[in-house]
Amino acid sequence: MTTTNGTPITAAATAAATAPTGAEVTTGFEMVVGLEVHVQLKTASKAFCGCSTDFGAAPNRNTCPVCLALPGALPVLNGRAVELALRVALGLGCTVNGRSIFARKNYFYPDLPKGYQISQHDEPIAEHGTLDIGLTVDGTARVIGITRAHMEEDAGKSIHDRYEAATAVDLNRSGVPLVEIVSEPDMRSPEEAGAYLRTLKQILLYLDISDCNMEEGSLRVDANVSARPFGEQKLGTKCEVKNMNSFSGVEKALAAEFRRQCGVLRAGGTVQQQTLLWDGHRNEIRPARSKEGSSDYRYFPEPDLPPLVITADEIEHVRASLPELPAARRTRYAAMKLSEYDVQELTADPATGPYFESVLALHGDPKAVANWVNGEVRATLNESGAAWDAVTLAPARLGALLDLVRDGVVSSSAAKKLYAQLLTSPDTARAIAERDGLIQVRDDNALAGWVAEVLADNPAEAARFAAGEKKLTGLLVGLVMKKSQGRADPKLVNQLLASRAAG
Ligand SMILES: [Zn+2]
């Protein structure tokens, strides 16, 4: 491939020049992917100073001598950031290093006033974790290795679209604490990379260490991808793809870059190590700069920070505070005989499970509660953006509604009307049902009266039904329901009609 004329390299263009068409370009090659995920830790203040981490403040408002890199200013490590990094490490099954070292990663960039980033290099806070991505190959679970998780600070932000002929620099983000999670090159397809990212994000949200908001840059992904002939053990030359702002963008970028590399290899060329940027609007990859090796950063230990020492007691303290993680929760729900779909939905985010369980504790039927939580309640949340703990959705109110359905006090269809009322009314489900006439009528005399009226109103159908035409039952039940304005208990109406037909 070439970058000499400065034009973007698209996978399609390279492929067209080197191979017939379509999927044939990649045939015989294996994709190898490793991911680096930067996650902004949910702290109130920055990693090495007391400035706020609030997103959206006016430019350069959240700054001080430390994060502006004024001469003589010294960093002080944020203990909360260490605690959150430990949660990540333990949540991913990493070994925590009792002693880790902060290092200076030197490079020039206009939004990096110090000329270096404080990071960790050869002695990170955690190593050797694993992530089960929920996919299987030949029935074997796909477990991706986590090489390391290390702490570092973020750089500032260059803003290119604020002024016509100048770039602005905003240092609000300078010094915000991050954890970088580096995987082994264990993934073999865009789908596996996507599954890794979705699983990782879910765990990070359960751990409550970041909001993982990709649009605000709280979660950023860099992908290292290479191609090699199937059966080859040696890794091919990797390229790093950056600038992907969604997981589906990562999957598309990987597929495009893999095709480009396969095209190069197929044509007898060699892949040059470099950094590439993904353009999600044009679905193409363009070169950014030649890739630095780690030696280019001239890492050396940060002289202004002592080694980070974490005792076994501190590790155990954090371990004891870890919440239930998604895999454990899925196992527990599956044991309630819930469907795979229900289990996935109930555990998709950290908040659904506790709500489900609060209602379950009151009502007792897992399937009924799961149906409502995954159905009506989720739809409400999606529409209104309400929180699970909103008063109108209080577990006790939903539990009481489900009790009414189970006990035959209201029908399933009346329950849906009732639910809509519950969202806007402070009254209980039973009070609303009584007020709106939604209580099912189970009184034999009333039911028999409606049945008799319906039969009298429809003599032809009544005669056919009496002659044994059972398929008319549905029609007649429907008419009784209509006559009762939906209040008749359809089960009892069915029974009444059946006894008439038999008689
Ligand atoms: Zn500061």
Short mmCIF file of C-alpha atoms and ligand atoms in Angstrom, two decimals:
data_model
loop_
_atom_site.label_atom_id
_atom_site.label_comp_id
_atom_site.label_asym_id
_atom_site.label_seq_id
_atom_site.Cartn_x
_atom_site.Cartn_y
_atom_site.Cartn_z
CA MET A 1 0.00 0.00 0.00
CA THR A 2 1.08 3.56 -0.45
CA THR A 3 0.39 6.84 1.20
CA THR A 4 2.58 9.02 -1.00
CA ASN A 5 -0.21 10.79 -2.80
CA GLY A 6 -2.12 11.33 0.40
CA THR A 7 -5.34 9.77 -0.79
CA PRO A 8 -7.31 7.60 1.57
CA ILE A 9 -6.74 3.91 1.22
CA THR A 10 -9.96 2.04 0.99
CA ALA A 11 -10.10 -1.67 1.36
CA ALA A 12 -12.14 -1.84 -1.81
CA ALA A 13 -9.62 0.08 -3.90
CA THR A 14 -6.73 -2.12 -2.80
CA ALA A 15 -8.74 -5.25 -3.22
CA ALA A 16 -9.82 -4.30 -6.71
CA ALA A 17 -6.21 -3.87 -7.76
CA THR A 18 -4.94 -7.13 -6.34
CA ALA A 19 -7.59 -9.80 -6.39
CA PRO A 20 -10.69 -10.80 -8.27
CA THR A 21 -13.68 -9.70 -6.19
CA GLY A 22 -15.53 -9.88 -2.92
CA ALA A 23 -14.78 -12.42 -0.26
CA GLU A 24 -12.07 -14.11 -2.34
CA VAL A 25 -9.59 -11.46 -1.22
CA THR A 26 -9.63 -12.77 2.32
CA THR A 27 -9.94 -16.46 1.52
CA GLY A 28 -7.12 -18.44 3.10
CA PHE A 29 -6.20 -15.70 5.56
CA GLU A 30 -6.86 -15.53 9.26
CA MET A 31 -7.62 -12.31 11.10
CA VAL A 32 -5.81 -11.68 14.37
CA VAL A 33 -7.13 -8.92 16.61
CA GLY A 34 -6.06 -7.46 19.93
CA LEU A 35 -7.93 -4.56 21.50
CA GLU A 36 -6.89 -1.67 23.71
CA VAL A 37 -9.79 -0.12 25.57
CA HIS A 38 -9.42 3.18 27.40
CA VAL A 39 -12.01 3.72 30.07
CA GLN A 40 -12.52 6.93 31.98
CA LEU A 41 -12.86 6.22 35.68
CA LYS A 42 -15.87 7.65 37.48
CA THR A 43 -14.06 9.96 39.89
CA ALA A 44 -15.11 13.46 40.92
CA SER A 45 -11.59 14.83 40.49
CA LYS A 46 -8.68 14.20 38.15
CA ALA A 47 -5.93 11.59 38.54
CA PHE A 48 -3.22 13.85 39.90
CA CYS A 49 -4.94 17.11 40.94
CA GLY A 50 -8.19 18.25 42.49
CA CYS A 51 -9.81 19.61 39.32
CA SER A 52 -13.32 18.48 38.47
CA THR A 53 -13.84 15.79 35.83
CA ASP A 54 -17.27 17.13 34.84
CA PHE A 55 -18.00 16.68 31.16
CA GLY A 56 -19.29 19.73 29.32
CA ALA A 57 -17.75 22.52 31.41
CA ALA A 58 -16.62 25.64 29.54
CA PRO A 59 -13.23 25.05 27.82
CA ASN A 60 -10.21 25.11 30.15
CA ARG A 61 -12.40 25.80 33.18
CA ASN A 62 -11.40 22.61 34.98
CA THR A 63 -7.67 23.26 35.11
CA CYS A 64 -4.96 24.08 37.62
CA PRO A 65 -1.15 24.37 37.63
CA VAL A 66 -0.81 20.55 37.74
CA CYS A 67 -2.94 19.69 34.72
CA LEU A 68 -1.79 22.81 32.85
CA ALA A 69 1.78 21.59 33.43
CA LEU A 70 3.00 24.82 34.96
CA PRO A 71 6.62 24.62 36.14
CA GLY A 72 7.07 23.24 39.62
CA ALA A 73 3.55 21.82 39.98
CA LEU A 74 3.59 18.29 41.40
CA PRO A 75 1.12 15.44 40.89
CA VAL A 76 -0.68 13.78 43.82
CA LEU A 77 -2.34 10.44 43.10
CA ASN A 78 -6.15 10.22 43.48
CA GLY A 79 -6.89 7.30 45.83
CA ARG A 80 -10.39 6.81 44.46
CA ALA A 81 -8.93 6.28 40.97
CA VAL A 82 -6.72 3.51 42.38
CA GLU A 83 -9.73 1.88 44.05
CA LEU A 84 -11.72 1.94 40.79
CA ALA A 85 -8.74 0.57 38.85
CA LEU A 86 -8.56 -2.25 41.40
CA ARG A 87 -12.23 -3.02 40.82
CA VAL A 88 -11.53 -3.33 37.10
CA ALA A 89 -8.53 -5.56 37.76
CA LEU A 90 -10.42 -7.91 40.08
CA GLY A 91 -13.57 -7.89 37.95
CA LEU A 92 -11.51 -9.12 35.00
CA GLY A 93 -9.76 -11.79 37.06
CA CYS A 94 -6.37 -10.08 36.87
CA THR A 95 -3.46 -10.54 39.22
CA VAL A 96 -2.91 -7.28 41.07
CA ASN A 97 0.70 -6.23 41.43
CA GLY A 98 1.45 -5.17 44.99
CA ARG A 99 3.87 -2.63 43.63
CA SER A 100 3.44 -0.80 40.34
CA ILE A 101 5.25 2.12 38.81
CA PHE A 102 4.06 5.25 37.07
CA ALA A 103 6.08 6.15 34.01
CA ARG A 104 6.36 9.08 31.66
CA LYS A 105 5.29 8.35 28.12
CA ASN A 106 6.96 11.07 26.10
CA TYR A 107 5.52 12.51 22.94
CA PHE A 108 4.60 15.88 21.56
CA TYR A 109 1.07 16.92 20.91
CA PRO A 110 -0.48 20.40 21.23
CA ASP A 111 -3.04 19.13 23.73
CA LEU A 112 -0.36 17.53 25.92
CA PRO A 113 1.28 20.50 27.69
CA LYS A 114 3.69 18.42 29.78
CA GLY A 115 5.11 16.75 26.68
CA TYR A 116 4.44 13.40 28.34
CA GLN A 117 1.55 11.44 29.70
CA ILE A 118 1.78 9.81 33.11
CA SER A 119 1.06 6.16 32.45
CA GLN A 120 2.30 2.77 33.55
CA HIS A 121 4.68 0.79 31.40
CA ASP A 122 6.55 -2.33 32.42
CA GLU A 123 5.10 -2.55 35.92
CA PRO A 124 1.33 -2.02 35.58
CA ILE A 125 -1.19 -2.31 38.39
CA ALA A 126 -2.70 -5.55 37.02
CA GLU A 127 -1.95 -8.37 34.57
CA HIS A 128 -3.16 -11.75 33.31
CA GLY A 129 -6.95 -11.55 33.32
CA THR A 130 -9.55 -13.30 31.19
CA LEU A 131 -12.86 -12.48 29.57
CA ASP A 132 -15.41 -15.10 28.50
CA ILE A 133 -17.10 -13.47 25.52
CA GLY A 134 -20.14 -15.72 25.51
CA LEU A 135 -19.41 -17.30 22.13
CA THR A 136 -18.29 -20.84 21.53
CA VAL A 137 -16.22 -22.51 18.86
CA ASP A 138 -16.74 -26.27 18.57
CA GLY A 139 -18.67 -26.11 21.83
CA THR A 140 -15.70 -24.61 23.67
CA ALA A 141 -16.17 -21.24 25.34
CA ARG A 142 -14.16 -18.43 23.79
CA VAL A 143 -12.11 -16.90 26.55
CA ILE A 144 -9.99 -13.91 25.59
CA GLY A 145 -6.82 -13.18 27.54
CA ILE A 146 -6.35 -9.81 29.19
CA THR A 147 -2.68 -8.93 29.01
CA ARG A 148 -2.77 -6.06 31.43
CA ALA A 149 -4.74 -3.18 32.87
CA HIS A 150 -2.83 -0.05 33.72
CA MET A 151 -3.61 3.40 35.04
CA GLU A 152 -2.90 6.55 33.10
CA GLU A 153 -4.06 10.11 32.64
CA ASP A 154 -5.89 11.47 29.64
CA ALA A 155 -4.54 14.19 27.37
CA GLY A 156 -6.42 17.37 26.51
CA LYS A 157 -8.47 17.82 23.39
CA SER A 158 -7.69 19.64 20.15
CA ILE A 159 -10.76 21.24 18.64
CA HIS A 160 -10.48 21.70 14.91
CA ASP A 161 -13.93 23.00 14.06
CA ARG A 162 -14.27 25.97 16.40
CA TYR A 163 -12.22 28.50 14.43
CA GLU A 164 -11.86 28.70 10.70
CA ALA A 165 -8.08 28.73 10.42
CA ALA A 166 -6.91 27.70 13.85
CA THR A 167 -7.11 24.77 16.21
CA ALA A 168 -8.25 25.36 19.77
CA VAL A 169 -7.04 23.38 22.77
CA ASP A 170 -9.28 22.42 25.68
CA LEU A 171 -7.44 21.02 28.70
CA ASN A 172 -10.49 20.09 30.77
CA ARG A 173 -9.79 16.46 29.98
CA SER A 174 -6.08 16.76 30.70
CA GLY A 175 -5.30 14.56 33.69
CA VAL A 176 -8.64 12.74 33.83
CA PRO A 177 -8.00 9.19 35.16
CA LEU A 178 -8.17 6.27 32.75
CA VAL A 179 -7.64 2.58 32.88
CA GLU A 180 -6.33 1.00 29.72
CA ILE A 181 -7.32 -2.62 29.28
CA VAL A 182 -5.13 -4.45 26.80
CA SER A 183 -6.20 -7.82 25.44
CA GLU A 184 -4.11 -10.62 24.04
CA PRO A 185 -4.30 -10.96 20.24
CA ASP A 186 -6.87 -13.71 20.77
CA MET A 187 -9.78 -12.60 18.60
CA ARG A 188 -10.24 -14.02 15.11
CA SER A 189 -13.13 -12.08 13.62
CA PRO A 190 -14.95 -8.74 13.82
CA GLU A 191 -17.82 -10.57 15.56
CA GLU A 192 -15.50 -11.81 18.31
CA ALA A 193 -14.11 -8.31 18.76
CA GLY A 194 -17.65 -6.96 19.01
CA ALA A 195 -18.59 -9.64 21.55
CA TYR A 196 -15.46 -8.85 23.58
CA LEU A 197 -16.31 -5.15 23.67
CA ARG A 198 -19.96 -5.65 24.57
CA THR A 199 -19.08 -8.15 27.30
CA LEU A 200 -16.34 -5.89 28.67
CA LYS A 201 -18.61 -2.85 28.71
CA GLN A 202 -21.32 -4.80 30.51
CA ILE A 203 -18.86 -5.87 33.22
CA LEU A 204 -17.50 -2.33 33.59
CA LEU A 205 -21.03 -1.00 34.02
CA TYR A 206 -21.78 -3.66 36.65
CA LEU A 207 -18.53 -2.70 38.41
CA ASP A 208 -19.80 0.89 38.35
CA ILE A 209 -16.37 2.30 37.53
CA SER A 210 -17.29 4.35 34.45
CA ASP A 211 -20.34 5.54 32.57
CA CYS A 212 -18.75 3.96 29.44
CA ASN A 213 -20.27 6.69 27.30
CA MET A 214 -18.57 6.38 23.92
CA GLU A 215 -19.99 9.63 22.57
CA GLU A 216 -18.41 11.59 25.39
CA GLY A 217 -15.15 9.65 25.05
CA SER A 218 -15.47 7.75 28.33
CA LEU A 219 -14.78 4.51 26.46
CA ARG A 220 -12.41 4.46 23.50
CA VAL A 221 -11.18 1.54 21.47
CA ASP A 222 -7.99 1.03 19.50
CA ALA A 223 -7.69 -2.17 17.53
CA ASN A 224 -4.54 -3.97 16.48
CA VAL A 225 -5.21 -6.16 13.49
CA SER A 226 -3.05 -8.38 11.34
CA ALA A 227 -3.55 -11.05 8.72
CA ARG A 228 -1.73 -14.36 8.28
CA PRO A 229 -2.24 -17.43 6.14
CA PHE A 230 -4.35 -20.05 7.92
CA GLY A 231 -2.12 -22.50 9.77
CA GLU A 232 0.68 -19.97 10.19
CA GLN A 233 1.65 -19.59 13.85
CA LYS A 234 3.71 -16.43 13.50
CA LEU A 235 1.78 -13.19 13.79
CA GLY A 236 1.64 -10.94 10.76
CA THR A 237 2.60 -7.26 10.91
CA LYS A 238 -0.13 -5.44 12.76
CA CYS A 239 -1.68 -2.08 12.07
CA GLU A 240 -3.48 -0.06 14.68
CA VAL A 241 -6.91 1.33 13.83
CA LYS A 242 -8.15 4.28 15.88
CA ASN A 243 -11.04 6.71 15.93
CA MET A 244 -13.91 4.24 16.03
CA ASN A 245 -16.83 5.66 17.96
CA SER A 246 -19.11 2.66 18.16
CA PHE A 247 -18.73 -1.09 18.50
CA SER A 248 -20.28 -1.65 15.11
CA GLY A 249 -17.75 0.88 13.79
CA VAL A 250 -14.98 -1.30 15.24
CA GLU A 251 -16.39 -4.36 13.50
CA LYS A 252 -16.61 -2.55 10.16
CA ALA A 253 -13.13 -1.05 10.52
CA LEU A 254 -11.62 -4.46 11.31
CA ALA A 255 -13.27 -6.05 8.29
CA ALA A 256 -12.06 -3.22 6.03
CA GLU A 257 -8.50 -3.25 7.35
CA PHE A 258 -8.31 -7.05 7.16
CA ARG A 259 -9.39 -6.95 3.53
CA ARG A 260 -6.81 -4.28 2.80
CA GLN A 261 -4.02 -6.33 4.36
CA CYS A 262 -5.11 -9.51 2.61
CA GLY A 263 -5.03 -7.58 -0.66
CA VAL A 264 -1.47 -6.45 0.03
CA LEU A 265 -0.31 -9.95 1.00
CA ARG A 266 -2.10 -11.59 -1.91
CA ALA A 267 -0.29 -9.22 -4.28
CA GLY A 268 3.02 -10.32 -2.81
CA GLY A 269 3.55 -7.12 -0.84
CA THR A 270 4.34 -6.63 2.81
CA VAL A 271 2.14 -4.88 5.33
CA GLN A 272 3.79 -1.81 6.84
CA GLN A 273 3.20 -1.20 10.52
CA GLN A 274 1.25 2.02 10.88
CA THR A 275 -1.61 3.76 12.60
CA LEU A 276 -4.82 4.18 10.66
CA LEU A 277 -7.93 6.22 11.28
CA TRP A 278 -11.43 4.91 10.66
CA ASP A 279 -13.78 7.27 8.89
CA GLY A 280 -17.21 6.08 9.95
CA HIS A 281 -19.00 8.42 7.53
CA ARG A 282 -17.23 7.09 4.46
CA ASN A 283 -16.65 3.60 5.81
CA GLU A 284 -12.99 3.77 4.92
CA ILE A 285 -9.59 3.68 6.52
CA ARG A 286 -6.96 6.36 6.10
CA PRO A 287 -3.38 6.51 7.30
CA ALA A 288 -2.64 8.65 10.37
CA ARG A 289 1.07 8.38 10.95
CA SER A 290 3.67 5.71 11.02
CA LYS A 291 3.28 3.67 14.15
CA GLU A 292 5.56 4.39 17.07
CA GLY A 293 7.11 1.43 18.76
CA SER A 294 7.11 1.66 22.54
CA SER A 295 10.80 2.62 22.36
CA ASP A 296 9.80 5.84 20.62
CA TYR A 297 8.05 7.00 23.79
CA ARG A 298 11.25 6.83 25.87
CA TYR A 299 9.35 5.60 28.90
CA PHE A 300 11.06 6.17 32.23
CA PRO A 301 9.78 6.05 35.81
CA GLU A 302 7.89 9.19 36.86
CA PRO A 303 10.26 10.87 39.34
CA ASP A 304 7.46 12.90 40.97
CA LEU A 305 5.40 9.88 42.08
CA PRO A 306 6.49 7.08 44.40
CA PRO A 307 5.79 3.46 43.43
CA LEU A 308 2.13 2.57 43.94
CA VAL A 309 2.02 0.03 46.75
CA ILE A 310 -1.19 -1.94 47.32
CA THR A 311 -1.41 -4.27 50.29
CA ALA A 312 -3.15 -7.65 50.35
CA ASP A 313 -5.65 -6.18 52.82
CA GLU A 314 -6.53 -3.38 50.42
CA ILE A 315 -7.02 -5.87 47.60
CA GLU A 316 -9.29 -8.03 49.76
CA HIS A 317 -11.24 -4.98 50.88
CA VAL A 318 -11.99 -4.07 47.26
CA ARG A 319 -12.69 -7.70 46.34
CA ALA A 320 -15.25 -7.93 49.13
CA SER A 321 -17.01 -4.84 47.78
CA LEU A 322 -17.39 -6.16 44.23
CA PRO A 323 -20.98 -6.50 43.05
CA GLU A 324 -22.43 -9.62 41.49
CA LEU A 325 -21.14 -9.74 37.91
CA PRO A 326 -23.26 -10.53 34.83
CA ALA A 327 -22.19 -14.17 34.45
CA ALA A 328 -23.11 -15.03 38.05
CA ARG A 329 -26.43 -13.25 37.74
CA ARG A 330 -27.24 -15.09 34.49
CA THR A 331 -26.54 -18.42 36.19
CA ARG A 332 -28.81 -17.54 39.09
CA TYR A 333 -31.68 -16.47 36.82
CA ALA A 334 -31.30 -19.49 34.56
CA ALA A 335 -31.83 -21.63 37.67
CA MET A 336 -35.29 -20.00 38.02
CA LYS A 337 -36.22 -21.78 34.80
CA LEU A 338 -36.41 -18.53 32.88
CA SER A 339 -35.85 -18.62 29.13
CA GLU A 340 -32.49 -17.69 27.62
CA TYR A 341 -34.14 -14.55 26.24
CA ASP A 342 -35.49 -13.51 29.63
CA VAL A 343 -32.13 -14.12 31.30
CA GLN A 344 -30.25 -12.06 28.71
CA GLU A 345 -32.72 -9.19 28.93
CA LEU A 346 -32.83 -9.15 32.72
CA THR A 347 -29.03 -9.06 32.98
CA ALA A 348 -28.31 -6.75 30.04
CA ASP A 349 -27.64 -3.83 32.36
CA PRO A 350 -26.93 -3.68 36.08
CA ALA A 351 -30.23 -2.01 37.09
CA THR A 352 -32.83 -4.39 35.62
CA GLY A 353 -31.93 -7.34 37.86
CA PRO A 354 -32.45 -5.60 41.20
CA TYR A 355 -35.83 -4.27 40.01
CA PHE A 356 -36.86 -7.71 38.78
CA GLU A 357 -35.86 -9.23 42.11
CA SER A 358 -37.70 -6.59 44.14
CA VAL A 359 -40.93 -7.37 42.32
CA LEU A 360 -40.22 -11.10 42.48
CA ALA A 361 -39.78 -10.96 46.27
CA LEU A 362 -43.31 -9.55 46.52
CA HIS A 363 -45.09 -11.54 43.84
CA GLY A 364 -43.24 -14.83 43.65
CA ASP A 365 -43.69 -16.01 40.05
CA PRO A 366 -40.40 -15.46 38.14
CA LYS A 367 -41.90 -15.98 34.68
CA ALA A 368 -44.79 -13.55 35.22
CA VAL A 369 -42.47 -10.91 36.65
CA ALA A 370 -39.91 -11.41 33.84
CA ASN A 371 -42.67 -11.03 31.22
CA TRP A 372 -43.75 -7.72 32.67
CA VAL A 373 -40.27 -6.36 33.34
CA ASN A 374 -39.01 -7.28 29.87
CA GLY A 375 -42.27 -6.17 28.26
CA GLU A 376 -44.37 -3.28 29.53
CA VAL A 377 -41.89 -1.92 32.05
CA ARG A 378 -38.96 -1.83 29.64
CA ALA A 379 -41.11 -0.22 26.97
CA THR A 380 -42.05 2.49 29.48
CA LEU A 381 -38.41 3.12 30.31
CA ASN A 382 -37.43 3.24 26.65
CA GLU A 383 -40.18 5.73 25.88
CA SER A 384 -39.87 8.02 28.85
CA GLY A 385 -36.25 7.61 29.86
CA ALA A 386 -37.54 7.13 33.42
CA ALA A 387 -35.30 5.44 35.95
CA TRP A 388 -35.99 2.03 37.46
CA ASP A 389 -36.44 3.63 40.83
CA ALA A 390 -39.09 6.09 39.66
CA VAL A 391 -41.98 6.12 42.13
CA THR A 392 -44.54 5.28 39.47
CA LEU A 393 -42.70 2.03 38.79
CA ALA A 394 -42.19 1.12 42.43
CA PRO A 395 -41.83 -2.67 42.71
CA ALA A 396 -44.63 -2.87 45.26
CA ARG A 397 -47.10 -1.34 42.79
CA LEU A 398 -46.17 -3.70 39.98
CA GLY A 399 -46.16 -6.65 42.41
CA ALA A 400 -49.69 -5.79 43.55
CA LEU A 401 -50.86 -5.58 39.94
CA LEU A 402 -49.41 -9.03 39.16
CA ASP A 403 -51.14 -10.40 42.26
CA LEU A 404 -54.47 -9.15 40.89
CA VAL A 405 -53.86 -10.96 37.58
CA ARG A 406 -52.78 -14.19 39.30
CA ASP A 407 -55.84 -14.17 41.56
CA GLY A 408 -58.18 -13.60 38.63
CA VAL A 409 -59.30 -10.22 39.99
CA VAL A 410 -58.42 -8.53 36.71
CA SER A 411 -57.86 -10.00 33.25
CA SER A 412 -54.52 -9.78 31.42
CA SER A 413 -55.91 -7.18 29.05
CA ALA A 414 -57.36 -5.13 31.90
CA ALA A 415 -53.96 -5.38 33.61
CA LYS A 416 -52.35 -3.54 30.69
CA LYS A 417 -54.88 -0.71 31.00
CA LEU A 418 -54.29 -0.67 34.73
CA TYR A 419 -50.55 -0.52 34.27
CA ALA A 420 -50.86 2.58 32.08
CA GLN A 421 -52.97 4.19 34.84
CA LEU A 422 -50.46 3.23 37.51
CA LEU A 423 -47.80 5.28 35.73
CA THR A 424 -49.70 8.52 36.14
CA SER A 425 -51.84 7.91 39.22
CA PRO A 426 -50.71 7.66 42.84
CA ASP A 427 -53.55 5.19 43.54
CA THR A 428 -53.03 1.47 44.07
CA ALA A 429 -53.77 -1.05 41.34
CA ARG A 430 -56.85 -2.31 43.15
CA ALA A 431 -58.24 1.19 43.70
CA ILE A 432 -57.80 2.02 40.03
CA ALA A 433 -59.37 -1.30 38.98
CA GLU A 434 -62.40 -0.60 41.15
CA ARG A 435 -62.71 2.99 39.99
CA ASP A 436 -62.44 2.09 36.29
CA GLY A 437 -64.66 -0.99 36.52
CA LEU A 438 -61.81 -3.34 35.59
CA ILE A 439 -62.47 -5.93 38.30
CA GLN A 440 -63.37 -9.18 36.62
CA VAL A 441 -66.91 -10.31 37.23
CA ARG A 442 -66.80 -13.88 38.53
CA ASP A 443 -70.31 -13.93 39.92
CA ASP A 444 -72.17 -16.88 38.36
CA ASN A 445 -75.53 -15.14 38.15
CA ALA A 446 -74.13 -12.08 36.38
CA LEU A 447 -72.14 -14.27 33.98
CA ALA A 448 -75.10 -16.53 33.27
CA GLY A 449 -77.23 -13.44 32.57
CA TRP A 450 -74.77 -12.13 29.97
CA VAL A 451 -74.43 -15.57 28.36
CA ALA A 452 -78.22 -15.88 28.12
CA GLU A 453 -78.51 -12.42 26.58
CA VAL A 454 -75.82 -13.14 23.99
CA LEU A 455 -77.49 -16.42 23.01
CA ALA A 456 -80.86 -14.70 22.75
CA ASP A 457 -79.39 -11.89 20.62
CA ASN A 458 -77.79 -14.40 18.24
CA PRO A 459 -80.33 -17.20 17.76
CA ALA A 460 -78.68 -18.71 14.65
CA GLU A 461 -75.28 -19.05 16.32
CA ALA A 462 -76.96 -20.24 19.51
CA ALA A 463 -78.72 -23.02 17.62
CA ARG A 464 -75.55 -24.15 15.84
CA PHE A 465 -73.65 -24.04 19.12
CA ALA A 466 -76.34 -26.08 20.82
CA ALA A 467 -76.13 -28.58 17.94
CA GLY A 468 -72.47 -29.15 18.82
CA GLU A 469 -70.55 -26.63 16.74
CA LYS A 470 -67.83 -26.07 19.34
CA LYS A 471 -65.74 -23.76 17.21
CA LEU A 472 -68.28 -21.02 17.90
CA THR A 473 -67.11 -20.88 21.53
CA GLY A 474 -64.52 -18.20 20.80
CA LEU A 475 -67.03 -15.99 19.04
CA LEU A 476 -69.55 -16.31 21.85
CA VAL A 477 -66.98 -15.65 24.58
CA GLY A 478 -65.97 -12.56 22.65
CA LEU A 479 -69.56 -11.35 22.53
CA VAL A 480 -69.98 -11.95 26.26
CA MET A 481 -66.78 -10.02 26.94
CA LYS A 482 -68.12 -7.19 24.82
CA LYS A 483 -71.47 -7.17 26.54
CA SER A 484 -69.73 -7.14 29.94
CA GLN A 485 -67.45 -4.33 28.76
CA GLY A 486 -64.47 -6.57 29.30
CA ARG A 487 -65.31 -7.34 32.90
CA ALA A 488 -66.40 -10.98 32.61
CA ASP A 489 -63.82 -13.57 33.59
CA PRO A 490 -63.28 -15.29 30.22
CA LYS A 491 -62.28 -18.57 31.84
CA LEU A 492 -65.59 -18.81 33.68
CA VAL A 493 -67.55 -17.75 30.57
CA ASN A 494 -65.84 -20.57 28.70
CA GLN A 495 -66.85 -23.03 31.39
CA LEU A 496 -70.43 -21.82 31.38
CA LEU A 497 -70.72 -22.16 27.61
CA ALA A 498 -69.12 -25.60 27.70
CA SER A 499 -71.68 -26.78 30.26
CA ARG A 500 -74.51 -25.43 28.10
CA ALA A 501 -73.18 -27.15 24.98
CA ALA A 502 -72.86 -30.40 26.90
CA GLY A 503 -76.37 -30.03 28.26
ZN ZN B 1 -5.88 20.29 37.62
#
